[in-house]
XYZ file of C-alpha atoms in Angstrom:
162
model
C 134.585 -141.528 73.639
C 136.338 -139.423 76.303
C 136.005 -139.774 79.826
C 135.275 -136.723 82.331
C 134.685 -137.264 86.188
C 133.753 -133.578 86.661
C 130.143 -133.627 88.171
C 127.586 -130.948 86.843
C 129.057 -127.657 88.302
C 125.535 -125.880 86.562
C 121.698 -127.153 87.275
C 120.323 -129.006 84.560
C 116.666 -129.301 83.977
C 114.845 -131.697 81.864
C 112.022 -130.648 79.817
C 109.841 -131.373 76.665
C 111.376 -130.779 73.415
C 109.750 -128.304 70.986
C 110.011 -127.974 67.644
C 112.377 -125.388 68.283
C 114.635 -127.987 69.565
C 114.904 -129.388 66.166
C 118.040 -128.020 64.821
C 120.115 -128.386 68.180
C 118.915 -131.734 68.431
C 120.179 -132.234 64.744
C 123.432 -130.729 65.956
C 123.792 -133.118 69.053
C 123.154 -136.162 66.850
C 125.334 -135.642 63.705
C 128.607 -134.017 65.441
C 128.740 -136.704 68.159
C 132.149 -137.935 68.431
C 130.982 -141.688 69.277
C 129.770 -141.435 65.442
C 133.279 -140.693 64.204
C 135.432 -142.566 61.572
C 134.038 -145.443 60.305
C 130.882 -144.851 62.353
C 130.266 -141.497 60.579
C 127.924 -142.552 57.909
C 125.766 -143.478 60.225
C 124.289 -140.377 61.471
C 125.669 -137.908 58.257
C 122.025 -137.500 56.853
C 120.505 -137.605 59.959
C 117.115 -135.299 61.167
C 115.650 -134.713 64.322
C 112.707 -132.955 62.784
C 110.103 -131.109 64.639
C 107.889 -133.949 63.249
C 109.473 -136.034 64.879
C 109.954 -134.427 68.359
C 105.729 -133.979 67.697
C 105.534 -137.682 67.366
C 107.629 -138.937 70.221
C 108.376 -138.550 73.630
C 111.475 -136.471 73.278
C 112.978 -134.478 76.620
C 116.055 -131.830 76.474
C 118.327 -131.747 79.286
C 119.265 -128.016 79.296
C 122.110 -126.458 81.159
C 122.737 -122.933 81.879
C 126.142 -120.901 80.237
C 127.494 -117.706 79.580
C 125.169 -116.847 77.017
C 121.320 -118.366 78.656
C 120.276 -121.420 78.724
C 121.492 -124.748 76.001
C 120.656 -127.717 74.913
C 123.390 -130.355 76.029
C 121.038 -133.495 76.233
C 117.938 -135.371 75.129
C 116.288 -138.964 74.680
C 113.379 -139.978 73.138
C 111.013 -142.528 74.412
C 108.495 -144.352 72.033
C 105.773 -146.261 73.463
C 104.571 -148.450 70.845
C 106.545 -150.858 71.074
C 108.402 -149.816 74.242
C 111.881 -148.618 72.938
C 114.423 -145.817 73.658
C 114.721 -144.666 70.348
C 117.731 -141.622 70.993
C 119.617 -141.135 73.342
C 122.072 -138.163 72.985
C 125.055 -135.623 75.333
C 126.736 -133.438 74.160
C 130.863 -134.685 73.988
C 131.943 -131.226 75.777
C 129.066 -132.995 79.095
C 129.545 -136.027 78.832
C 131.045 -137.718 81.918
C 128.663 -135.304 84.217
C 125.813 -137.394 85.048
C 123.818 -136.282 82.403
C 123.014 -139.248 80.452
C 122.099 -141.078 83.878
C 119.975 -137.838 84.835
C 118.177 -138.435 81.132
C 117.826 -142.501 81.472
C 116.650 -141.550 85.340
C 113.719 -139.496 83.551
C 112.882 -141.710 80.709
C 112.416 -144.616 83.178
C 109.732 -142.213 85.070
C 108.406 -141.578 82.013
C 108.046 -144.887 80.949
C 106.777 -146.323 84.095
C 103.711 -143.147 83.943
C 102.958 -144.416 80.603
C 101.996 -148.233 82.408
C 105.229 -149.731 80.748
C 107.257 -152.474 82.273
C 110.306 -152.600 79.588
C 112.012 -150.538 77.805
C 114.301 -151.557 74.772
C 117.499 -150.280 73.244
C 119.602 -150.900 70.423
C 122.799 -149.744 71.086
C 125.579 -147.894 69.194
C 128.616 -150.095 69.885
C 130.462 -146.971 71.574
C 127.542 -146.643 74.161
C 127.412 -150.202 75.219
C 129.156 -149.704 78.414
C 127.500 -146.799 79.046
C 123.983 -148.952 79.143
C 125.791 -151.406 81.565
C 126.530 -148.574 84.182
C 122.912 -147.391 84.283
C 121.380 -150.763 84.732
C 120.353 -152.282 81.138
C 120.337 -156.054 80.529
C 121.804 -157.117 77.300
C 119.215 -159.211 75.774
C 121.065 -159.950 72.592
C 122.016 -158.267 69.145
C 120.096 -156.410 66.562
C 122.258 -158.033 62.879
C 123.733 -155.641 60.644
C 121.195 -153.578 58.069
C 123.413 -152.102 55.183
C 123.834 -149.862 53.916
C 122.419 -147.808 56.834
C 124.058 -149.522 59.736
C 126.627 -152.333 58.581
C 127.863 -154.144 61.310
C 126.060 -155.617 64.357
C 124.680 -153.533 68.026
C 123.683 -154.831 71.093
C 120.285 -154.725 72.370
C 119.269 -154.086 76.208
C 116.173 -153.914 77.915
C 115.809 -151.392 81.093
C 113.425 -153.088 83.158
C 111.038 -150.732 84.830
C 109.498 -151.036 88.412
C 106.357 -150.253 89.271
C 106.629 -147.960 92.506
């Protein structure tokens, strides 16, 4: 993945996906250069289907540009059990403090919703990424081919009560 140091130059907001969202969301997911090369396969058939986004906790960090407003983030949060199911930037933001701004929300979220843990099964590429914004590594979801054939850590975000 690339690194940028260039902090958000734009306001980003967070909201509620829509269905709307679906496509973009799609978009973000499958042409994510973390899933590149061997990692591709992965995500190829992948859908973030307004069903989905219905079904889940799902937030959009949206930035403004030259043509309105876009779609350059979003997580999704399931409560049952406690896990961060996506967690998405767009390559051309990343390095801006978006994916902190989106693990900042989903940690509000969370701790509204009464929970004390979060979990996450990480894509190998976003492992140090989960360090940086304060996840524990609690050990290592095994290998499920064909889907997903080699091993990712798992972390827990551990969520105060305020």
């Amino acid at each position: 993945m690339r690194s940028r140091t260039a902090p958000i130059s734009q306001p980003i907001t967070i909201r509620r996906a829509v269905a709307r969202d679906a496509r973009r969301l799609t978009r973000l997911v499958r042409g994510s250069g973390a899933y590149e090369g061997k990692y591709a396969a992965a995500v190829a058939g992948y859908r973030v289907g307004p069903d989905y986004i219905e079904a889940h906790r799902a937030f959009v960090a949206v930035g403004a540009d030259e043509h309105g407003d876009r779609v350059i983030g979003f997580y999704s949060l399931v409560l049952d059990p406690p896990e961060l199911d996506l967690l998405f930037v767009a390559d051309e933001a990343q390095g801006r403090g978006i994916g902190r701004l989106l693990v900042a929300h989903m940690q509000s979220e969370a701790r509204a919703a009464g929970l004390d843990r979060v979990k996450v099964v990480s894509h190998l590429p976003a492992e140090d990424f989960y360090h940086r914004v304060g996840a524990v590594r609690t050990g290592t979801a095994l290998a499920n081919p064909p889907a997903v054939p080699w091993d990712r850590p798992e972390f827990e975000f551990r969520i105060p009560s305020e």
